[in-house]
CSV table of C-alpha atoms in Angstrom, one decimal:
chain,number,residue,atom,x,y,z
A,1,UNK,CA,0.0,0.0,0.0
A,2,UNK,CA,1.4,3.4,-0.9
A,3,UNK,CA,1.8,6.3,1.6
A,4,UNK,CA,-1.0,8.2,-0.2
A,5,UNK,CA,-3.4,5.3,0.1
A,6,UNK,CA,-2.5,4.9,3.8
A,7,UNK,CA,-3.4,8.6,4.5
A,8,UNK,CA,-6.7,8.2,2.7
A,9,UNK,CA,-7.6,5.1,4.7
A,10,UNK,CA,-6.9,6.8,8.1
A,11,UNK,CA,-10.2,7.6,9.8
A,12,UNK,CA,-9.1,9.0,13.2
A,13,UNK,CA,-6.4,11.2,14.8
A,14,UNK,CA,-3.1,9.3,15.2
A,15,UNK,CA,-1.4,9.0,18.6
A,16,UNK,CA,1.7,10.8,17.5
A,17,UNK,CA,-0.3,13.9,16.7
A,18,UNK,CA,-2.6,13.5,19.8
A,19,UNK,CA,0.5,13.7,22.1
A,20,UNK,CA,1.1,17.2,21.0
A,21,UNK,CA,-2.1,18.3,22.7
A,22,UNK,CA,-2.1,16.0,25.6
A,23,UNK,CA,-0.5,16.4,29.1
A,24,UNK,CA,1.7,13.4,29.7
A,25,UNK,CA,1.6,11.5,33.0
A,26,UNK,CA,5.0,11.8,34.6
A,27,UNK,CA,6.9,10.2,37.4
A,28,UNK,CA,8.9,12.1,39.9
A,29,UNK,CA,12.7,12.0,39.2
A,30,UNK,CA,14.0,8.6,39.9
A,31,UNK,CA,17.3,7.8,41.7
A,32,UNK,CA,19.0,4.5,41.2
A,33,UNK,CA,21.4,4.7,44.2
A,34,UNK,CA,18.6,4.8,46.9
A,35,UNK,CA,18.9,1.8,49.2
A,36,UNK,CA,16.8,0.6,52.1
A,37,UNK,CA,19.3,2.1,54.6
A,38,UNK,CA,18.5,-0.4,57.2
A,39,UNK,CA,21.2,0.8,59.6
A,40,UNK,CA,19.5,4.2,59.8
A,41,UNK,CA,16.1,2.6,60.3
A,42,UNK,CA,16.9,0.1,63.1
A,43,UNK,CA,19.2,2.2,65.3
A,44,UNK,CA,17.6,4.0,68.2
A,45,UNK,CA,18.5,7.7,67.8
A,46,UNK,CA,19.7,9.7,70.8
A,47,UNK,CA,19.8,13.5,71.1
A,48,UNK,CA,23.4,14.7,71.5
A,49,UNK,CA,23.1,18.1,73.2
A,50,UNK,CA,26.2,20.2,72.6
A,51,UNK,CA,27.0,18.0,69.6
A,52,UNK,CA,28.9,15.6,72.0
A,53,UNK,CA,28.0,12.3,73.6
A,54,UNK,CA,30.2,10.9,76.4
A,55,UNK,CA,30.3,7.2,77.1
A,56,UNK,CA,31.1,6.6,80.7
A,57,UNK,CA,32.2,3.1,81.5
A,58,UNK,CA,33.7,1.1,84.5
A,59,UNK,CA,37.4,1.1,84.5
A,60,UNK,CA,38.8,-1.6,82.3
A,61,UNK,CA,42.3,-2.8,82.5
A,62,UNK,CA,44.1,-3.1,79.2
A,63,UNK,CA,45.7,-6.5,78.8
A,64,UNK,CA,47.6,-6.1,75.6
A,65,UNK,CA,45.3,-8.0,73.3
A,66,UNK,CA,45.9,-5.9,70.2
A,67,UNK,CA,47.3,-7.2,66.9
A,68,UNK,CA,50.9,-6.9,65.8
A,69,UNK,CA,51.8,-5.3,62.5
A,70,UNK,CA,54.5,-6.4,60.1
A,71,UNK,CA,56.7,-5.0,57.3
A,72,UNK,CA,58.0,-7.0,54.4
A,73,UNK,CA,60.7,-6.7,51.8
A,74,UNK,CA,59.8,-9.2,49.1
A,75,UNK,CA,58.9,-12.5,50.8
A,76,UNK,CA,60.9,-11.6,53.9
A,77,UNK,CA,58.6,-10.5,56.7
A,78,UNK,CA,59.6,-8.8,59.9
A,79,UNK,CA,57.6,-7.6,62.9
A,80,UNK,CA,57.5,-3.8,63.4
A,81,UNK,CA,59.5,-3.4,66.7
A,82,UNK,CA,57.1,-0.9,68.5
A,83,UNK,CA,54.2,-3.2,67.7
A,84,UNK,CA,55.6,-5.8,70.2
A,85,UNK,CA,54.1,-3.6,72.9
A,86,UNK,CA,50.8,-5.1,71.9
A,87,UNK,CA,51.9,-8.2,73.8
A,88,UNK,CA,50.7,-8.1,77.4
A,89,UNK,CA,54.2,-8.9,78.7
A,90,UNK,CA,55.8,-5.9,76.8
A,91,UNK,CA,53.0,-3.3,77.3
A,92,UNK,CA,54.5,0.0,78.5
A,93,UNK,CA,58.0,-1.2,77.9
A,94,UNK,CA,59.9,1.8,76.7
A,95,UNK,CA,63.3,0.5,75.5
A,96,UNK,CA,63.1,0.8,71.7
A,97,UNK,CA,66.6,-0.8,71.4
A,98,UNK,CA,65.5,-3.9,73.2
A,99,UNK,CA,62.4,-4.2,71.0
A,100,UNK,CA,64.5,-3.9,67.9
A,101,UNK,CA,66.7,-6.7,69.1
A,102,UNK,CA,63.7,-8.9,69.8
A,103,UNK,CA,62.2,-8.2,66.4
A,104,UNK,CA,65.4,-9.3,64.8
A,105,UNK,CA,65.3,-12.7,66.6
A,106,UNK,CA,62.0,-13.8,65.1
A,107,UNK,CA,62.2,-16.8,62.7
A,108,UNK,CA,59.9,-17.0,59.7
A,109,UNK,CA,58.1,-20.2,58.7
A,110,UNK,CA,55.7,-21.1,55.9
A,111,UNK,CA,52.9,-23.6,56.3
A,112,UNK,CA,50.4,-25.1,53.8
A,113,UNK,CA,46.7,-25.8,54.5
A,114,UNK,CA,46.5,-28.7,56.9
A,115,UNK,CA,50.0,-28.4,58.3
A,116,UNK,CA,50.2,-28.8,62.1
A,117,UNK,CA,52.1,-25.9,63.6
A,118,UNK,CA,52.1,-27.1,67.3
A,119,UNK,CA,50.8,-30.3,68.8
A,120,UNK,CA,49.3,-31.0,72.2
A,121,UNK,CA,52.0,-32.1,74.6
A,122,UNK,CA,55.0,-30.7,72.8
A,123,UNK,CA,57.3,-28.3,74.8
A,124,UNK,CA,56.0,-24.8,74.7
A,125,UNK,CA,59.2,-23.0,74.1
A,126,UNK,CA,58.4,-20.1,71.8
A,127,UNK,CA,56.0,-17.3,70.9
A,128,UNK,CA,54.2,-17.4,67.6
A,129,UNK,CA,52.9,-14.4,65.6
A,130,UNK,CA,50.5,-15.0,62.6
A,131,UNK,CA,51.9,-12.7,60.0
A,132,UNK,CA,49.5,-13.8,57.2
A,133,UNK,CA,46.9,-16.4,56.8
A,134,UNK,CA,44.5,-18.2,59.1
A,135,UNK,CA,45.0,-21.0,61.7
A,136,UNK,CA,42.7,-23.1,63.8
A,137,UNK,CA,43.1,-23.6,67.5
A,138,UNK,CA,41.9,-26.9,69.0
A,139,UNK,CA,42.0,-28.5,72.4
A,140,UNK,CA,40.7,-31.5,74.3
A,141,UNK,CA,37.2,-31.3,75.5
A,142,UNK,CA,35.7,-32.4,78.8
A,143,UNK,CA,35.0,-35.9,77.6
A,144,UNK,CA,38.3,-36.4,75.8
A,145,UNK,CA,37.2,-35.4,72.3
A,146,UNK,CA,38.6,-32.6,70.2
A,147,UNK,CA,37.1,-29.2,70.5
A,148,UNK,CA,37.6,-26.0,68.5
A,149,UNK,CA,38.9,-23.1,70.7
A,150,UNK,CA,39.0,-20.4,68.0
A,151,UNK,CA,40.5,-19.1,64.8
A,152,UNK,CA,43.5,-16.8,64.6
A,153,UNK,CA,44.5,-14.7,61.7
A,154,UNK,CA,46.7,-11.7,60.6
A,155,UNK,CA,48.4,-10.0,63.6
A,156,UNK,CA,47.2,-12.4,66.3
A,157,UNK,CA,49.5,-14.4,68.5
A,158,UNK,CA,49.7,-17.4,70.8
A,159,UNK,CA,52.3,-18.8,73.2
A,160,UNK,CA,53.3,-15.6,75.0
A,161,UNK,CA,53.4,-17.5,78.3
A,162,UNK,CA,56.2,-19.7,76.9
A,163,UNK,CA,58.6,-16.8,77.2
A,164,UNK,CA,58.7,-16.7,81.1
A,165,UNK,CA,58.1,-18.9,84.1
A,166,UNK,CA,58.6,-22.6,84.4
A,167,UNK,CA,58.8,-24.9,81.4
A,168,UNK,CA,55.4,-26.0,80.1
A,169,UNK,CA,53.8,-27.9,77.3
A,170,UNK,CA,51.2,-26.9,74.7
A,171,UNK,CA,47.7,-27.7,76.0
A,172,UNK,CA,46.2,-27.0,72.5
A,173,UNK,CA,47.1,-27.7,68.9
A,174,UNK,CA,47.4,-25.2,66.0
A,175,UNK,CA,46.7,-26.2,62.4
A,176,UNK,CA,46.9,-24.0,59.3
A,177,UNK,CA,43.6,-23.5,57.5
A,178,UNK,CA,45.2,-21.5,54.6
A,179,UNK,CA,48.7,-20.8,53.5
A,180,UNK,CA,50.3,-19.2,56.4
A,181,UNK,CA,53.4,-17.2,57.2
A,182,UNK,CA,54.3,-17.4,60.9
A,183,UNK,CA,57.0,-15.7,62.9
A,184,UNK,CA,58.3,-17.3,66.0
A,185,UNK,CA,60.5,-16.1,68.8
A,186,UNK,CA,62.3,-19.0,70.8
A,187,UNK,CA,62.5,-18.5,74.5
A,188,UNK,CA,66.3,-19.0,74.3
A,189,UNK,CA,66.5,-15.9,72.0
A,190,UNK,CA,64.2,-13.9,74.3
A,191,UNK,CA,66.4,-14.8,77.3
A,192,UNK,CA,69.6,-13.8,75.4
A,193,UNK,CA,68.1,-10.3,74.6
A,194,UNK,CA,66.9,-10.0,78.2
A,195,UNK,CA,70.4,-10.8,79.6
A,196,UNK,CA,72.0,-8.3,77.2
A,197,UNK,CA,69.6,-5.5,78.0
A,198,UNK,CA,69.0,-5.2,81.7
A,199,UNK,CA,65.9,-3.1,81.1
A,200,UNK,CA,64.0,-6.0,79.5
A,201,UNK,CA,64.9,-8.4,82.4
A,202,UNK,CA,63.9,-5.8,84.9
A,203,UNK,CA,60.6,-5.1,83.1
A,204,UNK,CA,59.8,-8.8,83.0
A,205,UNK,CA,60.6,-9.3,86.7
A,206,UNK,CA,58.4,-6.3,87.5
A,207,UNK,CA,55.5,-7.6,85.6
A,208,UNK,CA,55.8,-11.0,87.3
A,209,UNK,CA,56.1,-9.5,90.7
A,210,UNK,CA,53.2,-7.1,90.2
A,211,UNK,CA,50.3,-9.0,88.6
A,212,UNK,CA,47.4,-7.2,87.2
A,213,UNK,CA,44.8,-5.8,89.5
A,214,UNK,CA,41.7,-8.1,90.0
A,215,UNK,CA,39.2,-7.9,87.2
A,216,UNK,CA,36.2,-9.7,86.0
A,217,UNK,CA,36.0,-11.8,82.7
A,218,UNK,CA,35.2,-8.6,80.8
A,219,UNK,CA,38.4,-6.9,82.1
A,220,UNK,CA,36.6,-4.4,84.3
A,221,UNK,CA,37.9,-3.5,87.8
A,222,UNK,CA,36.5,-6.1,90.2
A,223,UNK,CA,33.8,-5.1,92.8
A,224,UNK,CA,34.5,-6.9,96.0
A,225,UNK,CA,31.5,-8.7,97.5
A,226,UNK,CA,30.7,-11.4,100.1
A,227,UNK,CA,28.0,-14.0,100.1
A,228,UNK,CA,27.1,-17.3,101.7
A,229,UNK,CA,28.6,-16.5,105.1
A,230,UNK,CA,27.0,-17.2,108.5
A,231,UNK,CA,27.4,-15.3,111.7
A,232,UNK,CA,29.2,-12.1,112.3
A,233,UNK,CA,31.8,-11.2,109.8
A,234,UNK,CA,33.5,-8.1,108.4
A,235,UNK,CA,32.0,-7.0,105.1
A,236,UNK,CA,34.5,-6.1,102.4
A,237,UNK,CA,34.7,-2.4,101.4
A,238,UNK,CA,34.5,-1.6,97.7
A,239,UNK,CA,33.7,1.1,95.1
A,240,UNK,CA,33.0,1.1,91.4
A,241,UNK,CA,35.9,2.6,89.6
A,242,UNK,CA,35.3,4.6,86.4
A,243,UNK,CA,37.4,5.4,83.4
A,244,UNK,CA,39.2,8.7,83.9
A,245,UNK,CA,39.1,9.7,80.3
A,246,UNK,CA,35.9,8.4,78.8
A,247,UNK,CA,35.4,8.5,75.1
A,248,UNK,CA,33.4,11.3,73.6
A,249,UNK,CA,31.7,11.1,70.3
A,250,UNK,CA,31.3,14.4,68.4
A,251,UNK,CA,28.6,14.7,65.7
A,252,UNK,CA,30.0,14.4,62.2
A,253,UNK,CA,28.5,16.4,59.3
A,254,UNK,CA,27.7,15.7,55.6
A,255,UNK,CA,27.0,18.9,53.7
A,256,UNK,CA,26.4,20.2,50.2
A,257,UNK,CA,25.1,23.3,48.4
A,258,UNK,CA,22.1,22.8,46.2
A,259,UNK,CA,21.8,25.3,43.3
A,260,UNK,CA,18.7,25.9,41.3
A,261,UNK,CA,18.3,28.7,38.6
A,262,UNK,CA,15.5,31.0,39.3
A,263,UNK,CA,14.1,30.6,35.8
A,264,UNK,CA,13.7,26.9,36.5
A,265,UNK,CA,12.1,27.5,39.9
A,266,UNK,CA,9.7,30.1,38.4
A,267,UNK,CA,8.6,28.6,35.2
A,268,UNK,CA,8.9,24.8,35.4
A,269,UNK,CA,7.0,24.0,38.5
A,270,UNK,CA,3.9,22.3,37.0
A,271,UNK,CA,2.9,19.6,37.7
A,272,UNK,CA,5.8,19.2,40.3
A,273,UNK,CA,7.9,21.6,42.1
A,274,UNK,CA,11.5,21.6,40.7
A,275,UNK,CA,13.1,22.9,43.9
A,276,UNK,CA,11.3,20.2,46.0
A,277,UNK,CA,12.4,17.4,43.7
A,278,UNK,CA,16.0,18.7,43.6
A,279,UNK,CA,16.0,18.9,47.4
A,280,UNK,CA,14.5,15.4,47.8
A,281,UNK,CA,17.2,13.8,45.7
A,282,UNK,CA,19.9,15.7,47.5
A,283,UNK,CA,18.6,14.6,50.9
A,284,UNK,CA,18.6,11.0,49.7
A,285,UNK,CA,22.2,11.3,48.6
A,286,UNK,CA,23.2,12.8,52.0
A,287,UNK,CA,21.4,10.0,53.9
A,288,UNK,CA,23.3,7.4,51.8
A,289,UNK,CA,26.5,9.1,52.6
A,290,UNK,CA,25.5,9.1,56.3
A,291,UNK,CA,25.0,5.4,56.4
A,292,UNK,CA,28.3,4.8,54.6
A,293,UNK,CA,30.1,6.9,57.2
A,294,UNK,CA,28.4,5.1,60.1
A,295,UNK,CA,29.8,1.8,58.7
A,296,UNK,CA,33.2,2.8,57.3
A,297,UNK,CA,34.4,6.1,59.0
A,298,UNK,CA,37.7,5.4,60.7
A,299,UNK,CA,36.8,7.6,63.6
A,300,UNK,CA,33.4,6.3,64.6
A,301,UNK,CA,32.3,3.8,62.0
A,302,UNK,CA,31.2,0.4,63.1
A,303,UNK,CA,33.8,-1.7,61.2
A,304,UNK,CA,36.7,0.3,62.8
A,305,UNK,CA,35.3,0.6,66.3
A,306,UNK,CA,34.5,-3.0,67.0
A,307,UNK,CA,36.6,-4.3,70.0
A,308,UNK,CA,39.4,-6.6,69.0
A,309,UNK,CA,37.9,-9.4,71.2
A,310,UNK,CA,34.7,-9.0,69.2
A,311,UNK,CA,36.3,-9.5,65.8
A,312,UNK,CA,36.3,-13.2,64.8
A,313,UNK,CA,37.2,-15.0,61.6
A,314,UNK,CA,35.3,-17.6,59.6
A,315,UNK,CA,36.5,-21.1,60.1
A,316,UNK,CA,36.8,-22.1,56.4
A,317,UNK,CA,36.2,-19.0,54.4
A,318,UNK,CA,32.5,-18.7,53.4
A,319,UNK,CA,29.9,-17.7,56.1
A,320,UNK,CA,28.6,-20.9,57.6
A,321,UNK,CA,25.9,-21.5,60.2
A,322,UNK,CA,28.7,-22.3,62.6
A,323,UNK,CA,30.3,-18.9,62.0
A,324,UNK,CA,27.0,-17.1,62.5
A,325,UNK,CA,26.4,-19.0,65.8
A,326,UNK,CA,29.9,-18.0,66.9
A,327,UNK,CA,29.2,-14.3,66.0
A,328,UNK,CA,25.9,-14.0,67.8
A,329,UNK,CA,27.1,-15.9,70.9
A,330,UNK,CA,29.6,-13.2,71.7
A,331,UNK,CA,26.9,-10.9,73.1
A,332,UNK,CA,23.5,-11.1,74.8
A,333,UNK,CA,20.4,-10.1,72.9
A,334,UNK,CA,21.9,-9.7,69.5
A,335,UNK,CA,19.2,-7.7,67.8
A,336,UNK,CA,20.3,-7.3,64.2
A,337,UNK,CA,22.8,-8.6,61.7
A,338,UNK,CA,24.0,-6.4,58.8
A,339,UNK,CA,25.6,-8.0,55.8
A,340,UNK,CA,26.4,-7.1,52.1
A,341,UNK,CA,23.7,-8.7,49.8
A,342,UNK,CA,26.4,-10.9,48.4
A,343,UNK,CA,27.3,-12.2,51.9
A,344,UNK,CA,23.6,-13.0,52.5
A,345,UNK,CA,23.6,-15.0,49.3
A,346,UNK,CA,26.8,-16.8,50.3
A,347,UNK,CA,25.3,-17.7,53.6
A,348,UNK,CA,22.2,-19.0,51.9
A,349,UNK,CA,24.4,-21.3,49.7
A,350,UNK,CA,26.1,-22.7,52.8
A,351,UNK,CA,22.7,-23.3,54.4
A,352,UNK,CA,21.6,-25.1,51.2
A,353,UNK,CA,24.6,-27.4,51.3
A,354,UNK,CA,23.6,-28.6,54.8
A,355,UNK,CA,19.9,-28.8,54.0
A,356,UNK,CA,19.1,-25.9,56.4
A,357,UNK,CA,16.4,-23.4,55.6
A,358,UNK,CA,16.7,-20.2,57.6
A,359,UNK,CA,13.4,-18.7,58.9
A,360,UNK,CA,12.1,-15.3,58.0
A,361,UNK,CA,10.9,-12.5,60.2
A,362,UNK,CA,9.3,-9.1,59.8
A,363,UNK,CA,11.2,-5.8,60.4
A,364,UNK,CA,9.5,-2.5,59.9
A,365,UNK,CA,6.7,-4.2,58.0
A,366,UNK,CA,9.0,-5.9,55.6
A,367,UNK,CA,10.0,-9.6,55.3
A,368,UNK,CA,13.7,-10.4,56.0
A,369,UNK,CA,15.8,-13.5,56.2
A,370,UNK,CA,16.7,-14.4,59.8
A,371,UNK,CA,19.1,-16.7,61.7
A,372,UNK,CA,18.1,-17.9,65.1
A,373,UNK,CA,15.2,-15.4,64.7
A,374,UNK,CA,17.7,-12.5,64.4
A,375,UNK,CA,17.1,-10.5,61.2
A,376,UNK,CA,19.8,-10.5,58.6
A,377,UNK,CA,19.5,-7.1,56.9
A,378,UNK,CA,21.2,-6.1,53.6
A,379,UNK,CA,23.7,-3.2,53.7
A,380,UNK,CA,25.7,-2.5,50.6
A,381,UNK,CA,27.8,0.0,52.5
A,382,UNK,CA,29.9,-2.9,54.0
A,383,UNK,CA,32.8,-3.1,51.6
A,384,UNK,CA,33.8,-6.0,49.4
A,385,UNK,CA,37.6,-6.3,48.8
A,386,UNK,CA,39.2,-7.0,45.5
A,387,UNK,CA,39.8,-10.5,46.7
A,388,UNK,CA,36.1,-11.1,47.2
A,389,UNK,CA,36.0,-10.9,51.0
A,390,UNK,CA,33.7,-8.8,53.2
A,391,UNK,CA,32.5,-8.6,56.8
A,392,UNK,CA,29.3,-9.3,58.7
A,393,UNK,CA,28.2,-7.1,61.6
A,394,UNK,CA,26.1,-8.2,64.6
A,395,UNK,CA,24.9,-5.7,67.2
A,396,UNK,CA,22.7,-5.1,70.2
A,397,UNK,CA,21.0,-1.7,70.1
A,398,UNK,CA,19.6,0.8,72.5
A,399,UNK,CA,20.8,2.8,75.6
A,400,UNK,CA,18.9,0.6,78.0
A,401,UNK,CA,20.5,-2.5,76.6
A,402,UNK,CA,24.0,-0.9,76.6
A,403,UNK,CA,24.1,-1.4,72.9
A,404,UNK,CA,24.8,0.6,69.7
A,405,UNK,CA,23.0,3.9,69.3
A,406,UNK,CA,22.8,6.6,66.6
A,407,UNK,CA,23.5,10.2,67.6
A,408,UNK,CA,21.9,13.3,66.1
A,409,UNK,CA,20.8,16.7,67.1
A,410,UNK,CA,17.2,17.7,66.5
A,411,UNK,CA,15.7,21.2,66.7
A,412,UNK,CA,18.1,22.7,64.2
A,413,UNK,CA,17.4,26.1,62.5
A,414,UNK,CA,15.5,25.5,59.3
A,415,UNK,CA,15.2,21.8,60.1
A,416,UNK,CA,13.9,19.7,57.1
A,417,UNK,CA,14.2,16.2,58.7
A,418,UNK,CA,15.4,15.2,62.2
A,419,UNK,CA,19.1,16.1,62.3
A,420,UNK,CA,19.1,17.6,58.8
A,421,UNK,CA,18.4,21.2,57.9
A,422,UNK,CA,18.2,23.3,54.7
A,423,UNK,CA,19.3,26.9,54.8
A,424,UNK,CA,18.7,29.4,52.1
A,425,UNK,CA,21.9,31.1,51.2
A,426,UNK,CA,20.6,33.7,48.7
A,427,UNK,CA,20.6,34.4,45.0
A,428,UNK,CA,23.9,35.3,43.2
A,429,UNK,CA,24.4,37.7,40.3
A,430,UNK,CA,23.7,34.8,37.8
A,431,UNK,CA,20.2,34.4,39.3
A,432,UNK,CA,21.0,31.1,40.9
A,433,UNK,CA,19.3,30.1,44.1
A,434,UNK,CA,21.6,28.4,46.7
A,435,UNK,CA,20.6,26.1,49.6
A,436,UNK,CA,23.0,24.6,52.2
A,437,UNK,CA,21.9,21.1,53.1
A,438,UNK,CA,23.5,19.6,56.2
A,439,UNK,CA,23.1,16.3,58.1
A,440,UNK,CA,24.6,15.9,61.6
A,441,UNK,CA,25.1,12.4,62.9
A,442,UNK,CA,27.4,9.8,64.6
A,443,UNK,CA,27.1,6.3,66.1
A,444,UNK,CA,28.3,5.2,69.6
A,445,UNK,CA,29.1,1.8,71.0
A,446,UNK,CA,28.2,1.9,74.7
A,447,UNK,CA,30.1,-1.3,75.8
A,448,UNK,CA,32.5,-3.4,73.7
A,449,UNK,CA,30.4,-6.5,73.4
A,450,UNK,CA,27.4,-4.6,71.9
A,451,UNK,CA,29.1,-4.9,68.5
A,452,UNK,CA,30.8,-7.8,66.8
A,453,UNK,CA,32.3,-8.4,63.3
A,454,UNK,CA,32.8,-11.6,61.4
A,455,UNK,CA,35.8,-10.9,59.2
A,456,UNK,CA,37.4,-12.4,56.1
A,457,UNK,CA,34.0,-13.7,54.8
A,458,UNK,CA,34.7,-15.2,51.4
A,459,UNK,CA,32.0,-14.7,48.8
A,460,UNK,CA,33.2,-16.7,45.8
A,461,UNK,CA,33.1,-20.3,47.0
């Protein structure tokens, strides 16, 4: 049929022409990077007057449970001498020369997966530092069977007690789970350095002669009590000691300047207000940045503020039900688990391998996967490394539960949302409207066991 015949056969107005006279139905501007932001939704928010929140705690004695750092030249790895102060025995030791001498006495060994590093019953005659890789610590259970005591990884150590006191034997075994590089310091080398430097020997003798003050299993100064006694007896006197320099969390800020031309704001506001839509998307971006900071900020972010005792490693790489049980068992009333969506998928695969089907629960009116009735919420702000590993966060929340809390300051001038304000900055000579958009926030961990992190979670298996 020719074009002329087609025109003659058309009996009604075409849609292409009709659209010129019709008002289209429009959506508001869409933004692909908006996420559920579960962390912001589930945290209880506390007003921080004066933009500062102080966390007062009972006095806790530091026992030197930090991780040791290393330096390498090619394949040769050496411990950084000042990092030896992370050992309880060498904490507060101020002779840098002696530390350098000790660092030079460490011996480097390589192990393959499955290799046994120490065996139960062997003489415990050296200190071991895990420079790279992951090892499994096992012991003998109450009924004679083997029991897993934990997993050690980069920077962690075992066998410090072998450097002093009477000769002893290993009461646990250590086996390599991955390829490992381990540095060891024989007791003989330690004694030689101690004999050469009188300061080290004097320091060790002082530590042995003055044991640490009594503390409970959490490291807090002990409160002396008496119970179960009959008759007249002298009650022990006590007091609750506090930290002298409690941590203070200052509110952080995320800010931007929104600019809108007056011509756009005046003429293009039908059917939707251009300034409102610009502001809505800007606020969404600020809230996304807020959640990223609360997870990753080195000053107050959850990943960097988890106590070292609350950071554990997966046993085999991927996140298994055993790993999740270990994570949630480190604290009472674990309320939420946050994980990257890929980590949630990896956990689901491990459950499928075992024929386990995690239950579901409802959070804020939405269905979520759960483990032991604890919601596992997706959070894409938790980073995934180039090697395909990530972390999983578990936390207790709320002031009453001594948990994790969000901090903000409401009642701001020109407040747009709680803790976020929009302030008009004026119109410049180019007829551009400017608005300063600011969000103030932080996150605080009230006691160390409120927050736990499962590290080195492999996603690719």
